[in-house]
Amino acid sequence: EPEVTQTPSHQVTQMGQEVILRCVPISNHLYFYWYRQILGQKVEFLVSFYNNEISEKSEIFDDQFSVERPDGSNFTLKIRSTKLEDSAMYFCASSGEQGYYEQYFGPGTRLTVT
Amino acid sequence: EDQVTQSPEALRLQEGESSSLNCSYTVSGLRGLFWYRQDPGKGPEFLFTLYSAGEEKEKERLKATLTKKESFLHITAPKPEDSATYLCAVQMKTSYDKVIFGPGTSLSVIP
């Protein structure tokens, strides 16, 4: 069964460093998303991406964040200058045109900023 | 302010003991309501999408229903493998993709 994959599973970085979280969505999907979940808190929408551009972003997705689909398979989230409060689980998700609202989530990357 | 709440926060059931989880929402126009299952350390797993009041969806032991103010996830004769956190999320008509998640209900089914 096709699935969304994410790498790395755990990333530790120092405050102020840049990190890139990587995702491989399901191959025939067209819509891509990033979410985050701070430990013990709700899942929060960050950004959606379609047709090589951002469709929508939340208030959380400020100038330190960026997304990119550098090739036909990868979807990345870059955090330019990490802060302690960026520590969270980051989930990538994708959906296809047939099931636009049916989002398939990856296993997540746990980001720890020290 | 758009808001999603879920109750109870945690629920322990004996295997076979049916129950319901609640998701209440206050949003300025609902486009869709989603139910997900999340196992510890994993990403949410899609279960259902509901679009309008009165709609019902079923999958195995789960049935989701929707009214104008809330949704219920009914679990019939649960098994231990149904133990997980169940998340509700809503999308507003004012959004293309943004969803607001509730805090979840942690379900434990005891053999």
JSON list of C-alpha atoms in Angstrom, two decimals:
[
{"chain": "A", "resi": 1, "resn": "GLU", "atom": "CA", "xyz": [0.00, 0.00, 0.00]},
{"chain": "A", "resi": 2, "resn": "PRO", "atom": "CA", "xyz": [1.45, 3.40, -0.92]},
{"chain": "A", "resi": 3, "resn": "GLU", "atom": "CA", "xyz": [2.48, 5.59, 1.99]},
{"chain": "A", "resi": 4, "resn": "VAL", "atom": "CA", "xyz": [3.97, 8.95, 2.81]},
{"chain": "A", "resi": 5, "resn": "THR", "atom": "CA", "xyz": [7.53, 8.74, 4.09]},
{"chain": "A", "resi": 6, "resn": "GLN", "atom": "CA", "xyz": [9.49, 11.32, 6.08]},
{"chain": "A", "resi": 7, "resn": "THR", "atom": "CA", "xyz": [13.16, 11.72, 6.91]},
{"chain": "A", "resi": 8, "resn": "PRO", "atom": "CA", "xyz": [14.77, 11.98, 9.32]},
{"chain": "A", "resi": 9, "resn": "SER", "atom": "CA", "xyz": [12.60, 10.43, 12.02]},
{"chain": "A", "resi": 10, "resn": "HIS", "atom": "CA", "xyz": [14.36, 12.55, 14.65]},
{"chain": "A", "resi": 11, "resn": "GLN", "atom": "CA", "xyz": [16.41, 15.72, 14.16]},
{"chain": "A", "resi": 12, "resn": "VAL", "atom": "CA", "xyz": [18.30, 17.49, 16.91]},
{"chain": "A", "resi": 13, "resn": "THR", "atom": "CA", "xyz": [19.59, 20.97, 16.15]},
{"chain": "A", "resi": 14, "resn": "GLN", "atom": "CA", "xyz": [20.91, 23.99, 17.97]},
{"chain": "A", "resi": 15, "resn": "MET", "atom": "CA", "xyz": [18.95, 27.20, 18.24]},
{"chain": "A", "resi": 16, "resn": "GLY", "atom": "CA", "xyz": [19.61, 29.45, 15.26]},
{"chain": "A", "resi": 17, "resn": "GLN", "atom": "CA", "xyz": [20.51, 26.64, 12.89]},
{"chain": "A", "resi": 18, "resn": "GLU", "atom": "CA", "xyz": [18.66, 25.85, 9.69]},
{"chain": "A", "resi": 19, "resn": "VAL", "atom": "CA", "xyz": [16.91, 22.52, 9.26]},
{"chain": "A", "resi": 20, "resn": "ILE", "atom": "CA", "xyz": [15.30, 20.84, 6.29]},
{"chain": "A", "resi": 21, "resn": "LEU", "atom": "CA", "xyz": [12.63, 18.22, 6.85]},
{"chain": "A", "resi": 22, "resn": "ARG", "atom": "CA", "xyz": [11.99, 15.91, 3.95]},
{"chain": "A", "resi": 23, "resn": "CYS", "atom": "CA", "xyz": [8.88, 14.12, 2.78]},
{"chain": "A", "resi": 24, "resn": "VAL", "atom": "CA", "xyz": [8.07, 11.81, -0.10]},
{"chain": "A", "resi": 25, "resn": "PRO", "atom": "CA", "xyz": [4.32, 12.04, -0.74]},
{"chain": "A", "resi": 26, "resn": "ILE", "atom": "CA", "xyz": [2.29, 9.30, -2.39]},
{"chain": "A", "resi": 27, "resn": "SER", "atom": "CA", "xyz": [3.35, 9.28, -6.03]},
{"chain": "A", "resi": 28, "resn": "ASN", "atom": "CA", "xyz": [0.15, 10.27, -7.82]},
{"chain": "A", "resi": 29, "resn": "HIS", "atom": "CA", "xyz": [-0.97, 12.81, -5.24]},
{"chain": "A", "resi": 30, "resn": "LEU", "atom": "CA", "xyz": [-1.24, 16.48, -6.14]},
{"chain": "A", "resi": 31, "resn": "TYR", "atom": "CA", "xyz": [-1.80, 18.29, -2.85]},
{"chain": "A", "resi": 32, "resn": "PHE", "atom": "CA", "xyz": [0.80, 18.47, -0.13]},
{"chain": "A", "resi": 33, "resn": "TYR", "atom": "CA", "xyz": [0.68, 19.72, 3.45]},
{"chain": "A", "resi": 34, "resn": "TRP", "atom": "CA", "xyz": [2.78, 20.29, 6.54]},
{"chain": "A", "resi": 35, "resn": "TYR", "atom": "CA", "xyz": [1.44, 20.14, 10.08]},
{"chain": "A", "resi": 36, "resn": "ARG", "atom": "CA", "xyz": [3.10, 20.31, 13.45]},
{"chain": "A", "resi": 37, "resn": "GLN", "atom": "CA", "xyz": [2.20, 18.91, 16.84]},
{"chain": "A", "resi": 38, "resn": "ILE", "atom": "CA", "xyz": [3.92, 20.27, 19.92]},
{"chain": "A", "resi": 39, "resn": "LEU", "atom": "CA", "xyz": [4.14, 17.59, 22.59]},
{"chain": "A", "resi": 40, "resn": "GLY", "atom": "CA", "xyz": [0.79, 17.22, 24.35]},
{"chain": "A", "resi": 41, "resn": "GLN", "atom": "CA", "xyz": [-0.93, 19.79, 22.14]},
{"chain": "A", "resi": 42, "resn": "LYS", "atom": "CA", "xyz": [-3.20, 19.82, 19.11]},
{"chain": "A", "resi": 43, "resn": "VAL", "atom": "CA", "xyz": [-2.15, 19.11, 15.55]},
{"chain": "A", "resi": 44, "resn": "GLU", "atom": "CA", "xyz": [-1.74, 22.48, 13.81]},
{"chain": "A", "resi": 45, "resn": "PHE", "atom": "CA", "xyz": [-1.95, 23.25, 10.10]},
{"chain": "A", "resi": 46, "resn": "LEU", "atom": "CA", "xyz": [1.12, 25.02, 8.71]},
{"chain": "A", "resi": 47, "resn": "VAL", "atom": "CA", "xyz": [0.85, 25.16, 4.94]},
{"chain": "A", "resi": 48, "resn": "SER", "atom": "CA", "xyz": [-0.66, 23.58, 1.84]},
{"chain": "A", "resi": 49, "resn": "PHE", "atom": "CA", "xyz": [1.01, 23.34, -1.56]},
{"chain": "A", "resi": 50, "resn": "TYR", "atom": "CA", "xyz": [-0.46, 22.68, -4.99]},
{"chain": "A", "resi": 51, "resn": "ASN", "atom": "CA", "xyz": [0.80, 23.14, -8.52]},
{"chain": "A", "resi": 52, "resn": "ASN", "atom": "CA", "xyz": [4.21, 24.26, -7.28]},
{"chain": "A", "resi": 53, "resn": "GLU", "atom": "CA", "xyz": [2.97, 27.05, -5.11]},
{"chain": "A", "resi": 54, "resn": "ILE", "atom": "CA", "xyz": [1.60, 27.66, -1.64]},
{"chain": "A", "resi": 55, "resn": "SER", "atom": "CA", "xyz": [-2.21, 27.41, -1.57]},
{"chain": "A", "resi": 56, "resn": "GLU", "atom": "CA", "xyz": [-2.71, 28.51, 1.98]},
{"chain": "A", "resi": 57, "resn": "LYS", "atom": "CA", "xyz": [-0.63, 29.09, 5.10]},
{"chain": "A", "resi": 58, "resn": "SER", "atom": "CA", "xyz": [-1.43, 29.61, 8.74]},
{"chain": "A", "resi": 59, "resn": "GLU", "atom": "CA", "xyz": [-0.32, 32.40, 11.05]},
{"chain": "A", "resi": 60, "resn": "ILE", "atom": "CA", "xyz": [2.40, 30.05, 12.34]},
{"chain": "A", "resi": 61, "resn": "PHE", "atom": "CA", "xyz": [4.01, 29.83, 8.89]},
{"chain": "A", "resi": 62, "resn": "ASP", "atom": "CA", "xyz": [6.02, 33.04, 9.03]},
{"chain": "A", "resi": 63, "resn": "ASP", "atom": "CA", "xyz": [9.13, 34.13, 7.14]},
{"chain": "A", "resi": 64, "resn": "GLN", "atom": "CA", "xyz": [11.38, 31.59, 8.90]},
{"chain": "A", "resi": 65, "resn": "PHE", "atom": "CA", "xyz": [9.50, 28.77, 7.14]},
{"chain": "A", "resi": 66, "resn": "SER", "atom": "CA", "xyz": [9.57, 27.81, 3.49]},
{"chain": "A", "resi": 67, "resn": "VAL", "atom": "CA", "xyz": [8.45, 24.85, 1.43]},
{"chain": "A", "resi": 68, "resn": "GLU", "atom": "CA", "xyz": [9.70, 23.44, -1.80]},
{"chain": "A", "resi": 69, "resn": "ARG", "atom": "CA", "xyz": [9.11, 20.60, -4.19]},
{"chain": "A", "resi": 70, "resn": "PRO", "atom": "CA", "xyz": [12.61, 20.37, -5.64]},
{"chain": "A", "resi": 71, "resn": "ASP", "atom": "CA", "xyz": [11.85, 17.41, -7.91]},
{"chain": "A", "resi": 72, "resn": "GLY", "atom": "CA", "xyz": [8.95, 15.13, -8.82]},
{"chain": "A", "resi": 73, "resn": "SER", "atom": "CA", "xyz": [9.03, 13.18, -5.62]},
{"chain": "A", "resi": 74, "resn": "ASN", "atom": "CA", "xyz": [10.26, 15.21, -2.64]},
{"chain": "A", "resi": 75, "resn": "PHE", "atom": "CA", "xyz": [8.50, 17.90, -0.62]},
{"chain": "A", "resi": 76, "resn": "THR", "atom": "CA", "xyz": [10.55, 19.80, 1.94]},
{"chain": "A", "resi": 77, "resn": "LEU", "atom": "CA", "xyz": [9.98, 22.13, 4.85]},
{"chain": "A", "resi": 78, "resn": "LYS", "atom": "CA", "xyz": [12.84, 24.47, 5.71]},
{"chain": "A", "resi": 79, "resn": "ILE", "atom": "CA", "xyz": [13.10, 26.31, 9.00]},
{"chain": "A", "resi": 80, "resn": "ARG", "atom": "CA", "xyz": [15.68, 29.04, 8.57]},
{"chain": "A", "resi": 81, "resn": "SER", "atom": "CA", "xyz": [16.70, 29.95, 12.10]},
{"chain": "A", "resi": 82, "resn": "THR", "atom": "CA", "xyz": [15.28, 27.52, 14.59]},
{"chain": "A", "resi": 83, "resn": "LYS", "atom": "CA", "xyz": [13.93, 28.58, 17.97]},
{"chain": "A", "resi": 84, "resn": "LEU", "atom": "CA", "xyz": [13.34, 26.52, 21.08]},
{"chain": "A", "resi": 85, "resn": "GLU", "atom": "CA", "xyz": [9.59, 26.77, 20.48]},
{"chain": "A", "resi": 86, "resn": "ASP", "atom": "CA", "xyz": [9.97, 25.06, 17.08]},
{"chain": "A", "resi": 87, "resn": "SER", "atom": "CA", "xyz": [10.53, 21.78, 18.91]},
{"chain": "A", "resi": 88, "resn": "ALA", "atom": "CA", "xyz": [7.63, 19.58, 17.80]},
{"chain": "A", "resi": 89, "resn": "MET", "atom": "CA", "xyz": [6.60, 16.65, 15.67]},
{"chain": "A", "resi": 90, "resn": "TYR", "atom": "CA", "xyz": [6.25, 17.74, 12.04]},
{"chain": "A", "resi": 91, "resn": "PHE", "atom": "CA", "xyz": [3.90, 15.77, 9.83]},
{"chain": "A", "resi": 92, "resn": "CYS", "atom": "CA", "xyz": [3.75, 15.79, 6.06]},
{"chain": "A", "resi": 93, "resn": "ALA", "atom": "CA", "xyz": [0.52, 14.78, 4.33]},
{"chain": "A", "resi": 94, "resn": "SER", "atom": "CA", "xyz": [-0.69, 14.40, 0.77]},
{"chain": "A", "resi": 95, "resn": "SER", "atom": "CA", "xyz": [-3.98, 13.95, -1.01]},
{"chain": "A", "resi": 96, "resn": "GLY", "atom": "CA", "xyz": [-5.05, 13.14, -4.54]},
{"chain": "A", "resi": 97, "resn": "GLU", "atom": "CA", "xyz": [-7.61, 14.82, -6.76]},
{"chain": "A", "resi": 98, "resn": "GLN", "atom": "CA", "xyz": [-10.07, 11.96, -6.32]},
{"chain": "A", "resi": 99, "resn": "GLY", "atom": "CA", "xyz": [-10.01, 12.28, -2.58]},
{"chain": "A", "resi": 100, "resn": "TYR", "atom": "CA", "xyz": [-9.04, 15.87, -1.98]},
{"chain": "A", "resi": 101, "resn": "TYR", "atom": "CA", "xyz": [-10.17, 15.82, 1.62]},
{"chain": "A", "resi": 102, "resn": "GLU", "atom": "CA", "xyz": [-8.69, 12.40, 2.32]},
{"chain": "A", "resi": 103, "resn": "GLN", "atom": "CA", "xyz": [-5.23, 13.25, 3.54]},
{"chain": "A", "resi": 104, "resn": "TYR", "atom": "CA", "xyz": [-2.59, 10.61, 4.11]},
{"chain": "A", "resi": 105, "resn": "PHE", "atom": "CA", "xyz": [-0.08, 11.50, 6.82]},
{"chain": "A", "resi": 106, "resn": "GLY", "atom": "CA", "xyz": [3.52, 10.44, 7.15]},
{"chain": "A", "resi": 107, "resn": "PRO", "atom": "CA", "xyz": [5.01, 9.09, 10.38]},
{"chain": "A", "resi": 108, "resn": "GLY", "atom": "CA", "xyz": [6.46, 12.47, 11.31]},
{"chain": "A", "resi": 109, "resn": "THR", "atom": "CA", "xyz": [9.85, 14.00, 12.10]},
{"chain": "A", "resi": 110, "resn": "ARG", "atom": "CA", "xyz": [10.52, 14.83, 15.71]},
{"chain": "A", "resi": 111, "resn": "LEU", "atom": "CA", "xyz": [12.48, 18.10, 15.79]},
{"chain": "A", "resi": 112, "resn": "THR", "atom": "CA", "xyz": [14.31, 18.96, 18.99]},
{"chain": "A", "resi": 113, "resn": "VAL", "atom": "CA", "xyz": [15.89, 22.41, 19.23]},
{"chain": "A", "resi": 114, "resn": "THR", "atom": "CA", "xyz": [18.44, 22.83, 22.02]},
{"chain": "B", "resi": 1, "resn": "GLU", "atom": "CA", "xyz": [-13.21, 32.63, 17.22]},
{"chain": "B", "resi": 2, "resn": "ASP", "atom": "CA", "xyz": [-13.24, 29.30, 15.36]},
{"chain": "B", "resi": 3, "resn": "GLN", "atom": "CA", "xyz": [-12.92, 26.45, 17.84]},
{"chain": "B", "resi": 4, "resn": "VAL", "atom": "CA", "xyz": [-13.07, 22.67, 18.05]},
{"chain": "B", "resi": 5, "resn": "THR", "atom": "CA", "xyz": [-13.47, 20.80, 21.32]},
{"chain": "B", "resi": 6, "resn": "GLN", "atom": "CA", "xyz": [-13.68, 17.08, 22.01]},
{"chain": "B", "resi": 7, "resn": "SER", "atom": "CA", "xyz": [-15.07, 15.09, 24.89]},
{"chain": "B", "resi": 8, "resn": "PRO", "atom": "CA", "xyz": [-14.31, 13.15, 26.87]},
{"chain": "B", "resi": 9, "resn": "GLU", "atom": "CA", "xyz": [-10.57, 13.77, 27.08]},
{"chain": "B", "resi": 10, "resn": "ALA", "atom": "CA", "xyz": [-10.01, 10.09, 27.85]},
{"chain": "B", "resi": 11, "resn": "LEU", "atom": "CA", "xyz": [-12.27, 7.04, 27.78]},
{"chain": "B", "resi": 12, "resn": "ARG", "atom": "CA", "xyz": [-11.72, 3.52, 29.06]},
{"chain": "B", "resi": 13, "resn": "LEU", "atom": "CA", "xyz": [-14.04, 0.83, 27.76]},
{"chain": "B", "resi": 14, "resn": "GLN", "atom": "CA", "xyz": [-14.30, -2.87, 28.30]},
{"chain": "B", "resi": 15, "resn": "GLU", "atom": "CA", "xyz": [-14.04, -4.88, 25.11]},
{"chain": "B", "resi": 16, "resn": "GLY", "atom": "CA", "xyz": [-17.52, -5.02, 23.58]},
{"chain": "B", "resi": 17, "resn": "GLU", "atom": "CA", "xyz": [-18.79, -1.95, 25.48]},
{"chain": "B", "resi": 18, "resn": "SER", "atom": "CA", "xyz": [-20.15, 0.49, 22.90]},
{"chain": "B", "resi": 19, "resn": "SER", "atom": "CA", "xyz": [-19.82, 4.25, 23.38]},
{"chain": "B", "resi": 20, "resn": "SER", "atom": "CA", "xyz": [-19.63, 7.60, 21.58]},
{"chain": "B", "resi": 21, "resn": "LEU", "atom": "CA", "xyz": [-17.03, 10.33, 21.29]},
{"chain": "B", "resi": 22, "resn": "ASN", "atom": "CA", "xyz": [-18.10, 13.93, 20.82]},
{"chain": "B", "resi": 23, "resn": "CYS", "atom": "CA", "xyz": [-16.65, 16.73, 18.70]},
{"chain": "B", "resi": 24, "resn": "SER", "atom": "CA", "xyz": [-18.21, 20.19, 19.08]},
{"chain": "B", "resi": 25, "resn": "TYR", "atom": "CA", "xyz": [-17.33, 23.04, 16.79]},
{"chain": "B", "resi": 26, "resn": "THR", "atom": "CA", "xyz": [-18.00, 26.74, 16.45]},
{"chain": "B", "resi": 27, "resn": "VAL", "atom": "CA", "xyz": [-16.87, 27.94, 13.06]},
{"chain": "B", "resi": 28, "resn": "SER", "atom": "CA", "xyz": [-18.03, 30.57, 10.63]},
{"chain": "B", "resi": 29, "resn": "GLY", "atom": "CA", "xyz": [-19.40, 28.19, 8.00]},
{"chain": "B", "resi": 30, "resn": "LEU", "atom": "CA", "xyz": [-18.41, 24.52, 7.81]},
{"chain": "B", "resi": 31, "resn": "ARG", "atom": "CA", "xyz": [-16.90, 23.12, 4.63]},
{"chain": "B", "resi": 32, "resn": "GLY", "atom": "CA", "xyz": [-16.12, 19.70, 6.06]},
{"chain": "B", "resi": 33, "resn": "LEU", "atom": "CA", "xyz": [-15.47, 17.76, 9.26]},
{"chain": "B", "resi": 34, "resn": "PHE", "atom": "CA", "xyz": [-12.87, 15.02, 9.46]},
{"chain": "B", "resi": 35, "resn": "TRP", "atom": "CA", "xyz": [-12.18, 12.18, 11.85]},
{"chain": "B", "resi": 36, "resn": "TYR", "atom": "CA", "xyz": [-8.71, 10.72, 12.24]},
{"chain": "B", "resi": 37, "resn": "ARG", "atom": "CA", "xyz": [-7.18, 8.00, 14.36]},
{"chain": "B", "resi": 38, "resn": "GLN", "atom": "CA", "xyz": [-3.70, 8.56, 15.80]},
{"chain": "B", "resi": 39, "resn": "ASP", "atom": "CA", "xyz": [-1.58, 5.84, 17.36]},
{"chain": "B", "resi": 40, "resn": "PRO", "atom": "CA", "xyz": [1.26, 6.85, 19.71]},
{"chain": "B", "resi": 41, "resn": "GLY", "atom": "CA", "xyz": [4.27, 8.20, 17.83]},
{"chain": "B", "resi": 42, "resn": "LYS", "atom": "CA", "xyz": [2.52, 8.03, 14.45]},
{"chain": "B", "resi": 43, "resn": "GLY", "atom": "CA", "xyz": [0.78, 10.37, 12.07]},
{"chain": "B", "resi": 44, "resn": "PRO", "atom": "CA", "xyz": [-3.01, 10.70, 11.98]},
{"chain": "B", "resi": 45, "resn": "GLU", "atom": "CA", "xyz": [-4.84, 8.11, 9.89]},
{"chain": "B", "resi": 46, "resn": "PHE", "atom": "CA", "xyz": [-7.83, 9.33, 7.92]},
{"chain": "B", "resi": 47, "resn": "LEU", "atom": "CA", "xyz": [-11.19, 7.80, 8.85]},
{"chain": "B", "resi": 48, "resn": "PHE", "atom": "CA", "xyz": [-14.10, 9.92, 7.57]},
{"chain": "B", "resi": 49, "resn": "THR", "atom": "CA", "xyz": [-15.14, 13.19, 5.96]},
{"chain": "B", "resi": 50, "resn": "LEU", "atom": "CA", "xyz": [-18.61, 14.61, 6.67]},
{"chain": "B", "resi": 51, "resn": "TYR", "atom": "CA", "xyz": [-19.98, 17.60, 4.77]},
{"chain": "B", "resi": 52, "resn": "SER", "atom": "CA", "xyz": [-23.52, 18.35, 5.89]},
{"chain": "B", "resi": 53, "resn": "ALA", "atom": "CA", "xyz": [-25.84, 17.92, 8.86]},
{"chain": "B", "resi": 54, "resn": "GLY", "atom": "CA", "xyz": [-27.55, 14.54, 8.85]},
{"chain": "B", "resi": 55, "resn": "GLU", "atom": "CA", "xyz": [-24.74, 12.81, 7.02]},
{"chain": "B", "resi": 56, "resn": "GLU", "atom": "CA", "xyz": [-23.45, 9.47, 8.36]},
{"chain": "B", "resi": 57, "resn": "LYS", "atom": "CA", "xyz": [-20.42, 7.38, 7.40]},
{"chain": "B", "resi": 58, "resn": "GLU", "atom": "CA", "xyz": [-19.50, 3.88, 8.59]},
{"chain": "B", "resi": 59, "resn": "LYS", "atom": "CA", "xyz": [-16.36, 1.82, 8.62]},
{"chain": "B", "resi": 60, "resn": "GLU", "atom": "CA", "xyz": [-16.18, -1.50, 10.45]},
{"chain": "B", "resi": 61, "resn": "ARG", "atom": "CA", "xyz": [-17.07, -0.77, 14.11]},
{"chain": "B", "resi": 62, "resn": "LEU", "atom": "CA", "xyz": [-17.04, 3.01, 13.63]},
{"chain": "B", "resi": 63, "resn": "LYS", "atom": "CA", "xyz": [-19.88, 5.31, 12.60]},
{"chain": "B", "resi": 64, "resn": "ALA", "atom": "CA", "xyz": [-19.57, 9.07, 12.32]},
{"chain": "B", "resi": 65, "resn": "THR", "atom": "CA", "xyz": [-22.54, 11.44, 12.34]},
{"chain": "B", "resi": 66, "resn": "LEU", "atom": "CA", "xyz": [-22.84, 15.18, 11.91]},
{"chain": "B", "resi": 67, "resn": "THR", "atom": "CA", "xyz": [-25.23, 17.86, 13.18]},
{"chain": "B", "resi": 68, "resn": "LYS", "atom": "CA", "xyz": [-25.03, 21.63, 12.81]},
{"chain": "B", "resi": 69, "resn": "LYS", "atom": "CA", "xyz": [-22.98, 22.00, 15.97]},
{"chain": "B", "resi": 70, "resn": "GLU", "atom": "CA", "xyz": [-21.30, 18.67, 16.63]},
{"chain": "B", "resi": 71, "resn": "SER", "atom": "CA", "xyz": [-20.23, 15.29, 15.38]},
{"chain": "B", "resi": 72, "resn": "PHE", "atom": "CA", "xyz": [-20.25, 11.93, 17.09]},
{"chain": "B", "resi": 73, "resn": "LEU", "atom": "CA", "xyz": [-18.01, 8.96, 16.53]},
{"chain": "B", "resi": 74, "resn": "HIS", "atom": "CA", "xyz": [-19.88, 5.87, 17.65]},
{"chain": "B", "resi": 75, "resn": "ILE", "atom": "CA", "xyz": [-17.83, 2.79, 18.44]},
{"chain": "B", "resi": 76, "resn": "THR", "atom": "CA", "xyz": [-19.79, -0.45, 18.46]},
{"chain": "B", "resi": 77, "resn": "ALA", "atom": "CA", "xyz": [-18.43, -3.48, 20.32]},
{"chain": "B", "resi": 78, "resn": "PRO", "atom": "CA", "xyz": [-14.87, -2.11, 20.42]},
{"chain": "B", "resi": 79, "resn": "LYS", "atom": "CA", "xyz": [-11.80, -4.33, 20.44]},
{"chain": "B", "resi": 80, "resn": "PRO", "atom": "CA", "xyz": [-8.41, -3.65, 22.07]},
{"chain": "B", "resi": 81, "resn": "GLU", "atom": "CA", "xyz": [-6.99, -2.75, 18.65]},
{"chain": "B", "resi": 82, "resn": "ASP", "atom": "CA", "xyz": [-9.37, 0.22, 18.56]},
{"chain": "B", "resi": 83, "resn": "SER", "atom": "CA", "xyz": [-7.30, 1.81, 21.33]},
{"chain": "B", "resi": 84, "resn": "ALA", "atom": "CA", "xyz": [-5.91, 5.10, 19.98]},
{"chain": "B", "resi": 85, "resn": "THR", "atom": "CA", "xyz": [-6.44, 8.83, 20.10]},
{"chain": "B", "resi": 86, "resn": "TYR", "atom": "CA", "xyz": [-9.33, 9.95, 17.91]},
{"chain": "B", "resi": 87, "resn": "LEU", "atom": "CA", "xyz": [-8.99, 13.41, 16.41]},
{"chain": "B", "resi": 88, "resn": "CYS", "atom": "CA", "xyz": [-11.66, 15.61, 14.95]},
{"chain": "B", "resi": 89, "resn": "ALA", "atom": "CA", "xyz": [-10.81, 18.44, 12.54]},
{"chain": "B", "resi": 90, "resn": "VAL", "atom": "CA", "xyz": [-12.92, 21.03, 10.77]},
{"chain": "B", "resi": 91, "resn": "GLN", "atom": "CA", "xyz": [-12.41, 23.10, 7.65]},
{"chain": "B", "resi": 92, "resn": "MET", "atom": "CA", "xyz": [-14.17, 26.42, 7.30]},
{"chain": "B", "resi": 93, "resn": "LYS", "atom": "CA", "xyz": [-15.77, 27.73, 4.14]},
{"chain": "B", "resi": 94, "resn": "THR", "atom": "CA", "xyz": [-13.41, 30.71, 4.35]},
{"chain": "B", "resi": 95, "resn": "SER", "atom": "CA", "xyz": [-10.39, 28.41, 3.91]},
{"chain": "B", "resi": 96, "resn": "TYR", "atom": "CA", "xyz": [-9.02, 26.50, 0.98]},
{"chain": "B", "resi": 97, "resn": "ASP", "atom": "CA", "xyz": [-7.10, 23.94, 2.99]},
{"chain": "B", "resi": 98, "resn": "LYS", "atom": "CA", "xyz": [-6.58, 25.10, 6.58]},
{"chain": "B", "resi": 99, "resn": "VAL", "atom": "CA", "xyz": [-8.15, 22.82, 9.16]},
{"chain": "B", "resi": 100, "resn": "ILE", "atom": "CA", "xyz": [-8.53, 23.23, 12.90]},
{"chain": "B", "resi": 101, "resn": "PHE", "atom": "CA", "xyz": [-7.93, 20.10, 14.94]},
{"chain": "B", "resi": 102, "resn": "GLY", "atom": "CA", "xyz": [-9.52, 19.30, 18.25]},
{"chain": "B", "resi": 103, "resn": "PRO", "atom": "CA", "xyz": [-7.43, 18.06, 21.18]},
{"chain": "B", "resi": 104, "resn": "GLY", "atom": "CA", "xyz": [-8.50, 14.45, 20.70]},
{"chain": "B", "resi": 105, "resn": "THR", "atom": "CA", "xyz": [-10.06, 11.71, 22.79]},
{"chain": "B", "resi": 106, "resn": "SER", "atom": "CA", "xyz": [-7.73, 9.01, 24.07]},
{"chain": "B", "resi": 107, "resn": "LEU", "atom": "CA", "xyz": [-9.57, 5.69, 23.90]},
{"chain": "B", "resi": 108, "resn": "SER", "atom": "CA", "xyz": [-8.42, 2.59, 25.77]},
{"chain": "B", "resi": 109, "resn": "VAL", "atom": "CA", "xyz": [-10.24, -0.68, 25.22]},
{"chain": "B", "resi": 110, "resn": "ILE", "atom": "CA", "xyz": [-9.53, -3.24, 27.92]},
{"chain": "B", "resi": 111, "resn": "PRO", "atom": "CA", "xyz": [-9.74, -6.96, 27.06]}
]
